[in-house]
Coordinates of C-alpha atoms in Angstrom, one line a residue:
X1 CA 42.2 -143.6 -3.2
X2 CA 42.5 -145.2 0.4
X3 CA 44.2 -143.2 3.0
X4 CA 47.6 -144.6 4.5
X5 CA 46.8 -146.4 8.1
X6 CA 48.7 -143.4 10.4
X7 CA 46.5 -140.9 8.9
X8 CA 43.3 -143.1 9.2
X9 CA 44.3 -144.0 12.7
X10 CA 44.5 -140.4 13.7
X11 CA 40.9 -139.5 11.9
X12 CA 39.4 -141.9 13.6
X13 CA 41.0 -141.0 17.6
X14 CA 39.9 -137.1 16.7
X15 CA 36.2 -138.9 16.1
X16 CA 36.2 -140.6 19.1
X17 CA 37.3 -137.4 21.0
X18 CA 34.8 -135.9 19.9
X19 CA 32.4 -138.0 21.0
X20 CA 33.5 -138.3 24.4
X21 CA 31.6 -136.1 27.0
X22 CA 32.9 -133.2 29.3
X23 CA 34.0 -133.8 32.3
X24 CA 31.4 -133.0 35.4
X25 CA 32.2 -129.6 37.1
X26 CA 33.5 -129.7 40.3
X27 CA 32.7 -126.7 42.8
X28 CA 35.7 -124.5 43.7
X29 CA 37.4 -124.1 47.1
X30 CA 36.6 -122.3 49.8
X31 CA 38.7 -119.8 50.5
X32 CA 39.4 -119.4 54.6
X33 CA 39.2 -115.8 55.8
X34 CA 42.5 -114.9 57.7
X35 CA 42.5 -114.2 61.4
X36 CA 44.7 -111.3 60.9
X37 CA 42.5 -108.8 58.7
X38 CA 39.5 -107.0 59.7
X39 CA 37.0 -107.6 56.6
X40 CA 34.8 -104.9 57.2
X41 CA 37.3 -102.2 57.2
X42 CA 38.6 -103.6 54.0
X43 CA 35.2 -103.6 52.4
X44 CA 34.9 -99.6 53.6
X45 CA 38.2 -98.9 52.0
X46 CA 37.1 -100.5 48.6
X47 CA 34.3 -98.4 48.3
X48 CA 35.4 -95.2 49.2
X49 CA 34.0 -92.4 47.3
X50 CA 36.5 -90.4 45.2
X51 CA 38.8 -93.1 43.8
X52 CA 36.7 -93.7 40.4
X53 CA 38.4 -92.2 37.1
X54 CA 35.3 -89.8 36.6
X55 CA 36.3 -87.5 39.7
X56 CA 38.7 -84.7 39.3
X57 CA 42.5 -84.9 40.0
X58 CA 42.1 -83.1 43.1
X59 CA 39.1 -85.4 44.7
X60 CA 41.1 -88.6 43.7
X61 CA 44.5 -87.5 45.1
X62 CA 42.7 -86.6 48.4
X63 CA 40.9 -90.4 48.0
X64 CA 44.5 -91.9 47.4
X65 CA 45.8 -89.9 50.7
X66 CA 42.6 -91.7 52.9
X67 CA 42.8 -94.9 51.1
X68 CA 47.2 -95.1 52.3
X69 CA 46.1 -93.4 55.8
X70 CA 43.2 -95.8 56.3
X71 CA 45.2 -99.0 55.1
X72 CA 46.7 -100.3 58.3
X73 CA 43.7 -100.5 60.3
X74 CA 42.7 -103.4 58.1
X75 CA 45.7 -105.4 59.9
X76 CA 44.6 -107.0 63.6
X77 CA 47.2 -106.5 65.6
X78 CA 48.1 -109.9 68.3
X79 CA 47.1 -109.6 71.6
X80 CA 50.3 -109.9 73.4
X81 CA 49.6 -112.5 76.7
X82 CA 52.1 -111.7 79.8
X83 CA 53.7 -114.8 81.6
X84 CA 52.1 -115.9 84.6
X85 CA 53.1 -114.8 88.1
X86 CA 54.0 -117.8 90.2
X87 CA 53.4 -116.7 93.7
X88 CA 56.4 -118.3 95.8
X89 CA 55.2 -120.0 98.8
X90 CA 56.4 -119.4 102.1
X91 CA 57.8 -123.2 103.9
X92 CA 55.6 -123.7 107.2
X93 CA 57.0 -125.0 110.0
X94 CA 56.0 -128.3 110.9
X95 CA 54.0 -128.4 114.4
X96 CA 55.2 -131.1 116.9
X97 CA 52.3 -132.8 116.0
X98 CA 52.5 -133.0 112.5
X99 CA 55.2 -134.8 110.6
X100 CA 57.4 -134.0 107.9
X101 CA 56.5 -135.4 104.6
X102 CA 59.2 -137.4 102.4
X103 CA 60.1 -137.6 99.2
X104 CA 57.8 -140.5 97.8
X105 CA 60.3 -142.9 96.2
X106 CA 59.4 -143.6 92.1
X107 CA 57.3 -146.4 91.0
X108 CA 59.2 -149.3 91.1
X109 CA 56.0 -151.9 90.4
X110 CA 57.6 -152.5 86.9
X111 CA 60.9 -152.4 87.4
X112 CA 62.3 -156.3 87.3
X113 CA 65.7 -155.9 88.7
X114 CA 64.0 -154.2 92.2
X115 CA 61.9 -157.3 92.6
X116 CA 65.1 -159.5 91.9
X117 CA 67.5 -157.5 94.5
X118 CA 64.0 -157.6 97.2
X119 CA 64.0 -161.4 96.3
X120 CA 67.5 -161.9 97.1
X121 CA 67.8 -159.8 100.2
X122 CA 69.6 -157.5 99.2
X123 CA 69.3 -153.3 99.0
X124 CA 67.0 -151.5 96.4
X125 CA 68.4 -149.4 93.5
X126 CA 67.5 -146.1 96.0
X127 CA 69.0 -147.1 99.1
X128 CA 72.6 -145.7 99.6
X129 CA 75.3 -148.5 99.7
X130 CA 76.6 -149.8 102.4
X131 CA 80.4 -150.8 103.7
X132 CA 80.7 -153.9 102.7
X133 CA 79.4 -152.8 99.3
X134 CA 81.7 -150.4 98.5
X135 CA 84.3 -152.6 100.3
X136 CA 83.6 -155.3 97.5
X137 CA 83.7 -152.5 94.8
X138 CA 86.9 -151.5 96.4
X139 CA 88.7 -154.8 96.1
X140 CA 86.9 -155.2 92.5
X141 CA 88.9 -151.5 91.5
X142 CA 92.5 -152.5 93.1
X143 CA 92.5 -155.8 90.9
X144 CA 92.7 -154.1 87.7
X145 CA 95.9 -153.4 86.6
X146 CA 96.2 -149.1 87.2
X147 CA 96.7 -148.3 83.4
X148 CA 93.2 -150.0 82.7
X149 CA 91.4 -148.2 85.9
X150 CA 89.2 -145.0 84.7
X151 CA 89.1 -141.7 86.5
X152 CA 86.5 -142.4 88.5
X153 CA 88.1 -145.5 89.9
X154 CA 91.2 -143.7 90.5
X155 CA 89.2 -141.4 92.5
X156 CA 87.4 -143.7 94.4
X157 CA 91.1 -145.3 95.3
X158 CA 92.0 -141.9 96.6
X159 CA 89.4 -141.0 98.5
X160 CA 89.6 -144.4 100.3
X161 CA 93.4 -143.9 101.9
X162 CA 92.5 -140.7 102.7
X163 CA 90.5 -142.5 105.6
X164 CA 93.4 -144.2 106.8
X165 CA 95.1 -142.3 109.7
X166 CA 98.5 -143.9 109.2
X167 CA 99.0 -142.1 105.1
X168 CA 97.4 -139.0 106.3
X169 CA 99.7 -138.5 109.2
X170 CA 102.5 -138.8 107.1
X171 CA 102.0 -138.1 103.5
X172 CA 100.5 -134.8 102.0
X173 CA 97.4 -134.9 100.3
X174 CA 99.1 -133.9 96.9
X175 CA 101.4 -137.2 97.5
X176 CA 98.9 -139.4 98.9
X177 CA 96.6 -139.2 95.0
X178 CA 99.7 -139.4 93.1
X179 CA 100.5 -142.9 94.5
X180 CA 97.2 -144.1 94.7
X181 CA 97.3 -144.2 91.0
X182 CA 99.9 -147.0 91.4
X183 CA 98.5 -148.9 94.1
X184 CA 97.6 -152.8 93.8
X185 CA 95.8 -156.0 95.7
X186 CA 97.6 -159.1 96.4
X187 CA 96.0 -161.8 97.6
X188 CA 98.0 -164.1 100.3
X189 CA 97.2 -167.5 101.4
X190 CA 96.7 -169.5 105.1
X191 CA 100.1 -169.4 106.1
X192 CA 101.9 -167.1 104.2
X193 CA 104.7 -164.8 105.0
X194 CA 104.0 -161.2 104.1
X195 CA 107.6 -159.5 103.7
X196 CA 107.2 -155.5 103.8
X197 CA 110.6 -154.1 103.4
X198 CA 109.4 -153.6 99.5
X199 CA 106.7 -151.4 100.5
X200 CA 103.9 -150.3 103.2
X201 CA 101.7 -152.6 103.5
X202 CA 97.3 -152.0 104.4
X203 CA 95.4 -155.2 105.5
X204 CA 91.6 -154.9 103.5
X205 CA 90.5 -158.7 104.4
X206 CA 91.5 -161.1 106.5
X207 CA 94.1 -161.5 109.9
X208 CA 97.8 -161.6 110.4
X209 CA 100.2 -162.1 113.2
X210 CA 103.4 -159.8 113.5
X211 CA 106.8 -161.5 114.0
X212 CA 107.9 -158.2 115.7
X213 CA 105.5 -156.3 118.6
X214 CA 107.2 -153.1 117.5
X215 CA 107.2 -151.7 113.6
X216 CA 108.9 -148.3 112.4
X217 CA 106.5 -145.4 110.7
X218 CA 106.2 -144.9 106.9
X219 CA 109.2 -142.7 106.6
X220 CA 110.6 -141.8 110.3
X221 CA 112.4 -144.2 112.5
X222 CA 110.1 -143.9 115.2
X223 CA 108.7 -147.2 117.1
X224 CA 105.0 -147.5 116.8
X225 CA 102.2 -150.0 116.8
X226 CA 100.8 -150.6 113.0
X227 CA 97.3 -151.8 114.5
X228 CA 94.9 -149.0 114.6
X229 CA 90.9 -147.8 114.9
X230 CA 90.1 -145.9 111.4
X231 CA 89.2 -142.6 112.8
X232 CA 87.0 -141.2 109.8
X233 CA 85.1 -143.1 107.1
X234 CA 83.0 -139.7 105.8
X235 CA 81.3 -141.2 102.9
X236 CA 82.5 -144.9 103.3
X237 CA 80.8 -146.1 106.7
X238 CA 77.5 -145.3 108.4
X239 CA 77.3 -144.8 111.9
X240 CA 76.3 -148.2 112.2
X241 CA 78.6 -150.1 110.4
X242 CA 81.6 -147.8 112.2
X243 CA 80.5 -149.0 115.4
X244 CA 80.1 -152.9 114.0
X245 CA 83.4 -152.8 112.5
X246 CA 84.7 -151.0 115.9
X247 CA 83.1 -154.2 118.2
X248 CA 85.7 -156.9 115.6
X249 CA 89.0 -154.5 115.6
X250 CA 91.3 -154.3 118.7
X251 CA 93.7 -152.0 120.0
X252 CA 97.2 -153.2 119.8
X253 CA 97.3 -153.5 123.9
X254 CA 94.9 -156.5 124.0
X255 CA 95.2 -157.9 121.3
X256 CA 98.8 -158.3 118.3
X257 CA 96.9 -159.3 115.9
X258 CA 96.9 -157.2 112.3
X259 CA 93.0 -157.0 111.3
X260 CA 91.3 -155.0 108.6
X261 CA 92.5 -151.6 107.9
X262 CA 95.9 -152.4 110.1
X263 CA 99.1 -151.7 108.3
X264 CA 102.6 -152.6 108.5
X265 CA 105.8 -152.1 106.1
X266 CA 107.5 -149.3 104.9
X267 CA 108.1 -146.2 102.2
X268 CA 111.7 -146.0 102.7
X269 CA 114.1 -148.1 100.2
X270 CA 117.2 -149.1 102.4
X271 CA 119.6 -151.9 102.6
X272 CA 118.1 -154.5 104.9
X273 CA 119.3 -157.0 107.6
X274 CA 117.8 -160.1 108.0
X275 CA 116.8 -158.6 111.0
X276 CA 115.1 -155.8 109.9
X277 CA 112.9 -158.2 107.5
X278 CA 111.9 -160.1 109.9
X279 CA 110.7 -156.5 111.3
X280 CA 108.7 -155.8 108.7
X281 CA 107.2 -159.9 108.0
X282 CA 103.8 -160.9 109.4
X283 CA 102.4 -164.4 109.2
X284 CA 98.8 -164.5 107.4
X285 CA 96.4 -166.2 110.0
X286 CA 94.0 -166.8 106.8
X287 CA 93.5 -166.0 103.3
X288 CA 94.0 -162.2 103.5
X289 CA 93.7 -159.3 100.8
X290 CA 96.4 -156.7 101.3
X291 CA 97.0 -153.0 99.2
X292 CA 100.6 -152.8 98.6
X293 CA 102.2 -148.9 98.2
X294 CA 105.3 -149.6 96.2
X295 CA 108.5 -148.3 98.1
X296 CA 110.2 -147.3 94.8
X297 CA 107.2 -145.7 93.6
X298 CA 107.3 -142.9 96.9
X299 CA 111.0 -143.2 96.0
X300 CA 110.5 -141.6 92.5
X301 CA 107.8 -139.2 93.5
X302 CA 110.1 -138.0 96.7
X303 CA 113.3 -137.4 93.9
X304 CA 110.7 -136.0 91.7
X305 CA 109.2 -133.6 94.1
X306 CA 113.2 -132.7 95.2
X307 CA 114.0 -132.0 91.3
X308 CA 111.6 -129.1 90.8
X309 CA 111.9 -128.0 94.1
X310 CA 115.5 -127.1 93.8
X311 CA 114.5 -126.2 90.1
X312 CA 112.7 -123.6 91.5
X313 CA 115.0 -122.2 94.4
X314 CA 117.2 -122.2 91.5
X315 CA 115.2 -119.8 89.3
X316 CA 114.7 -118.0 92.2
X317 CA 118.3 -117.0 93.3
X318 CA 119.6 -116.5 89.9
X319 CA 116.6 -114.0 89.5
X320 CA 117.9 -112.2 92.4
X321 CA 120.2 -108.9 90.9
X322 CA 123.0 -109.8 92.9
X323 CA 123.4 -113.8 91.6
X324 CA 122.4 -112.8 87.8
X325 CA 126.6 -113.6 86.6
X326 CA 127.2 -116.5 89.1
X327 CA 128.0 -120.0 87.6
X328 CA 125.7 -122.4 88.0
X329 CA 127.9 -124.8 90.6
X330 CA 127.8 -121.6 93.2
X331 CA 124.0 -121.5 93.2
X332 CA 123.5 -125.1 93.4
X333 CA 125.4 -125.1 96.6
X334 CA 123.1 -122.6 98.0
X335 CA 120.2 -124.4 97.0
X336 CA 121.3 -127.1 98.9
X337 CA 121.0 -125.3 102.2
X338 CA 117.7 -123.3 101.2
X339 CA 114.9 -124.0 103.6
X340 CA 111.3 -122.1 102.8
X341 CA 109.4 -119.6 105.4
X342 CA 106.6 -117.8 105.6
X343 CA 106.0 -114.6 107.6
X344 CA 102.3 -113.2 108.0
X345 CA 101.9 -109.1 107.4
X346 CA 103.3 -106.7 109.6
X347 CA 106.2 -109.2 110.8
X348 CA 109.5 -107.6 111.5
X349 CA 112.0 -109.3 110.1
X350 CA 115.2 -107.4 111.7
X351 CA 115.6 -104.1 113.5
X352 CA 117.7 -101.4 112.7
X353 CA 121.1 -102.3 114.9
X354 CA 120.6 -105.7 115.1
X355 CA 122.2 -108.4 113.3
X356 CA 120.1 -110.8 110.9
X357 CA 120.6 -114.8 111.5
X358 CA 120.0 -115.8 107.8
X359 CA 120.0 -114.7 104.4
X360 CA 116.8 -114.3 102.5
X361 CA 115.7 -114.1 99.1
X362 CA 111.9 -113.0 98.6
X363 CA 109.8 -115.7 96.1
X364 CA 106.4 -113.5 97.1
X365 CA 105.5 -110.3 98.6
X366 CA 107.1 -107.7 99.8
X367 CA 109.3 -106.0 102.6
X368 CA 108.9 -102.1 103.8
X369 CA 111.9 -100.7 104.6
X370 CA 111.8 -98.1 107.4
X371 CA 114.7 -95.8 109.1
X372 CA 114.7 -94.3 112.5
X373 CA 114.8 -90.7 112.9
X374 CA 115.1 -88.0 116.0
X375 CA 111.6 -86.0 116.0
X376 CA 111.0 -82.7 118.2
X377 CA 107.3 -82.5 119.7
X378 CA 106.1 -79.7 120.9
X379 CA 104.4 -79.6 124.4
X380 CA 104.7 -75.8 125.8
X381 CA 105.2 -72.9 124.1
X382 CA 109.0 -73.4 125.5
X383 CA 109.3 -77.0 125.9
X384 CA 110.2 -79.9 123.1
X385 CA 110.4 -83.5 123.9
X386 CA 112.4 -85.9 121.4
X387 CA 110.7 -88.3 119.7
X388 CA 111.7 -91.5 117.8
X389 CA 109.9 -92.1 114.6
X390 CA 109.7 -94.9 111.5
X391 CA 109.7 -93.0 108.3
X392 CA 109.7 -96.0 105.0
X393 CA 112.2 -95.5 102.4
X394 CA 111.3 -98.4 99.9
X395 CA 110.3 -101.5 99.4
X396 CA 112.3 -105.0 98.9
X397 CA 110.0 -106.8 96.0
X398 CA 109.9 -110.3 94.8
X399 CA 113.3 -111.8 93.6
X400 CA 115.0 -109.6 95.8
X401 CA 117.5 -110.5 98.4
X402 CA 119.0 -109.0 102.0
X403 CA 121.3 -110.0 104.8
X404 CA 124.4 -111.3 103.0
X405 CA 126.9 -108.5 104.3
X406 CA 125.3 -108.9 107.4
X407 CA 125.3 -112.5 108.0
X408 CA 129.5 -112.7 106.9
X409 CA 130.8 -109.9 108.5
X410 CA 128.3 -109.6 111.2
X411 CA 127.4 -106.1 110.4
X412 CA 124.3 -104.4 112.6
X413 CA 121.2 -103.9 110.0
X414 CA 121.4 -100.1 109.3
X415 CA 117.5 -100.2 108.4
X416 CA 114.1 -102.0 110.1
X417 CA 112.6 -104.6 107.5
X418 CA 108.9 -105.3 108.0
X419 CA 106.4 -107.5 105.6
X420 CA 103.7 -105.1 103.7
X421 CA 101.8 -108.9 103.4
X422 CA 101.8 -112.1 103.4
X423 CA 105.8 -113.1 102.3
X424 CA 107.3 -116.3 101.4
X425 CA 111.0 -117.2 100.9
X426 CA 113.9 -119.2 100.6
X427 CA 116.0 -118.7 103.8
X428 CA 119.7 -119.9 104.4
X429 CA 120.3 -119.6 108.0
X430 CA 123.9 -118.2 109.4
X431 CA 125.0 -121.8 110.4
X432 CA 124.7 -123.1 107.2
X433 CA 126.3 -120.1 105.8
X434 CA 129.2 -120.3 107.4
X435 CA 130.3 -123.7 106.4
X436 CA 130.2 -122.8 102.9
X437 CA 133.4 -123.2 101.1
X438 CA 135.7 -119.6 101.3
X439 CA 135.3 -119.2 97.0
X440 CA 131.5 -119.3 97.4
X441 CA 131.7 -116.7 100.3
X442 CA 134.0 -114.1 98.9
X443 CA 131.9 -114.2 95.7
X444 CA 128.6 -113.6 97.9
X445 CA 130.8 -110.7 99.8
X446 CA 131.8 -109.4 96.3
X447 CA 128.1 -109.6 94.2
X448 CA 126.2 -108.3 97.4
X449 CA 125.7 -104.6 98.8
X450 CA 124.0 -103.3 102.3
X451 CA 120.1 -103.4 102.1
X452 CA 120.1 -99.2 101.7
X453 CA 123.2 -98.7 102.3
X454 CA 123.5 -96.4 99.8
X455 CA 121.1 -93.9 101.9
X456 CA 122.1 -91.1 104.1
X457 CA 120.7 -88.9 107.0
X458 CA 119.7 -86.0 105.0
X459 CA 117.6 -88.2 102.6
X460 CA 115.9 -89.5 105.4
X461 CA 115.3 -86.1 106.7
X462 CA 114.0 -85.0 103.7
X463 CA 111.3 -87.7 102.9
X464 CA 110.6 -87.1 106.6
X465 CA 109.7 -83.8 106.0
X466 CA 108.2 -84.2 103.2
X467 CA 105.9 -86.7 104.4
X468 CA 105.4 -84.2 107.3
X469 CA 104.4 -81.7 104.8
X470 CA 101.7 -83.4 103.2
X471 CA 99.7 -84.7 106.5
X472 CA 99.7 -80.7 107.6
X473 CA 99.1 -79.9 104.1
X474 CA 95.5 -82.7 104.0
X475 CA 94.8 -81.5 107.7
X476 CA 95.0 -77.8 106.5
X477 CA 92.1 -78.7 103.6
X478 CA 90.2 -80.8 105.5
X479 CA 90.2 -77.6 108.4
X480 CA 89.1 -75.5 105.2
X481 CA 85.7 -77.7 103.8
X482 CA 84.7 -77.8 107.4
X483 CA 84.5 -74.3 108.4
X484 CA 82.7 -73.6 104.4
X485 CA 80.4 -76.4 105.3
X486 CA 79.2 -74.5 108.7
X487 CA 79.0 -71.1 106.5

């Protein structure tokens, strides 16, 4: 009977497996001995005597203790390697002879942008810029608009007025970077007429002639020249190119013309004559690129600057104990006469008997308050001599006030006020005081009490004493530990 095909077809592959031959035999790998173990204490441990199963239970329990005593000695411990010692070198100093070696520059033979800059005359990627360099960058900084300058360029803007005498003189440094973030570059024309009643006004290219010999400062009415010599350019201008730009610049004497860096205009926003434009106009003598400080910009910042700082004399007074019930409309008029001082350490403020000339409230610091009291020294065995002596009572602390009962009814201090350190605060001076409407007054008369008034001549006697007590008391210990020491 003839098999069916899947059944042949398997006979006949299990045939031809059979026939097939082995494969060839392939050596085995060999295996890498480990840095780590020492072989030949391993190969001692394996044939230590007293571990076969023949021995007794005592002879293979002592084997067992070897074998776990003797195990990690197989193990190779790592060397452990100590960091080198860099001996530091001592710097010689160089003989007269000898010179000093420099820095060698990197290798700049591949570098196509040096070759282009040599090629072109101009400065090498290393070499520090010069004026006219940054001058250009500058210029390139105040034509973008100031929202789309970045940090640095605002920086850069900044540090550039502060080189000009005229802003320095007259704004604060605080001031000075907050408007240099809004300054701009306008560029004016042959011919033009440069009004700068709008704004002051700093000349960065070009020439211009005055119509005026005389122009008014940034904020005060006082007459003087806008043409001057830049006094510092740390970190703008060489030595070199100071005294290059110093040979083209004139002094106003010999010379009315408005160069580079001269400035006209000014930061205060008033209602103007025709006259007083013409004050501020100058006549460009050629095409001329000139920073403009917004007047209404210093404007702002000034009101701004006025709004926190009455904010805070505010804060300060109603802090005070004796202003914590009064209205708001009383305080603001005192703010408006408030004028800050500052007083080093040790500074008497008022003596005991004298009259104070303003009213003070303390924003830091602090204030020792001392009385005067008769002393009796003795000199002989029969003889005393009077002495006058400062003993403290307290202390006047930060949001604390003095001199109102004083200053109105021109009352005599009863107490000497000296600064323990450094004290600042809002002062209103007697003058101002006075003109204050009577409402205000009465309620300051009302609110207010004498500076330690409250104290009396046998408290001060007694903390005297006191005080007396405890020097004789320290000098009567230290006498003591001496005289044990020399035992």
């Amino acid at each position: 009977m003839p098999l069916p095909s899947l059944p042949a077809a398997i006979l006949s592959h299990m045939i031809a497996i059979n026939n097939v031959p082995p494969p060839p035999l392939r050596s085995l790998p060999k295996l890498k001995m480990s840095k780590y173990i020492d072989y030949g204490q391993l190969n001692a441990l394996c044939h230590m005597r007293g571990l076969q199963s023949s021995q007794s239970s005592y002879s293979i329990l002592s084997a067992h203790n070897m074998f776990i005593k003797q195990y990690p000695k197989i193990f190779l411990k790592k060397k452990t390697r100590l960091p080198k010692l860099f001996k530091q070198e001592e710097k010689r100093e160089p003989t007269e002879d000898t010179e000093e070696l420099q820095p060698q520059p990197p290798d700049d033979s591949h570098n196509i942008a040096i070759h282009v800059k040599k090629a072109r005359g101009g400065p090498t990627l290393y070499e520090p810029k010069n004026f006219e360099e940054k001058l250009v960058e500058f210029l390139d900084i105040l034509k973008k608009l100031p929202i789309y300058r970045t940090l640095r360029e605002h920086r850069t803007v900044w540090k550039m007025l502060k080189t000009i005498p005229d802003l320095t003189s007259q704004l604060t440094d605080e001031h000075l970077k907050t408007l240099s973030r809004s300054v701009i570059s306008e560029t004016w024309v042959k011919g033009s007429t440069v009004v700068g009643n709008d704004g002051f006004y700093i000349i960065l290219k070009g020439s211009a002639r005055p119509q005026t010999k005389a122009y008014k400062d940034l904020i005060d009415e006082n007459e003087s020249t806008s043409s001057f010599i830049p006094q510092s350019f740390q970190g703008f201008v060489s030595n070199e190119d100071f005294k290059n730009i110093l040979v083209e610049m004139h002094t106003p004497s010999c010379d009315p013309m408005l160069r580079q860096w001269s400035t006209f205009g000014t930061l205060e926003v008033t209602a103007q004559t025709e006259s007083d434009t013409k004050e501020y106009s100058v006549i460009t003598e050629e095409d001329c690129e000139i920073l403009k400080i917004p007047a209404k910009d210093y404007v702002r910042l000034k009101s701004e600057n006025i709004k926190l700082e009455n904010k805070e004399k505010m804060k300060l007074i109603h802090k005070c104990p004796y202003y914590e019930e009064w209205p708001t409309l009383s305080i603001c008029e005192l703010v408006a006469l408030i004028k800050w001082k500052k007083f080093p350490p040790g500074h008497v403020i008022v003596e005991s008997g004298k009259i104070i000339s303003f009213v003070a409230y303390i924003n830091s610091g602090y204030c020792n308050i001392y009385r005067n009291i008769v002393g009796l020294m003795k000199l002989q065995p029969k003889k005393v001599k009077k002495n006058k002596k400062l003993v403290c009572m307290g202390k006047l602390n930060e949001k604390e006030s003095f001199g109102e009962i004083s200053v109105l009814l021109q009352v005599p201090f009863t107490c000497t006020i000296v600064t323990g350190k450094e004290v600042e605060m809002a002062i209103i001076e007697d003058k101002d005081l006075f003109e204050l409407d009577p409402v205000t007054k009465q309620l300051m008369l009302h609110t207010a009490k004498p500076t330690f008034g409250h104290l009396k001549d046998e408290d001060v006697k007694n903390v005297y004493l006191e005080s007396e007590q405890k020097k004789e008391w320290k000098n009567f210990k230290l006498t003591t530990v001496e005289r044990s020491h020399w035992k």
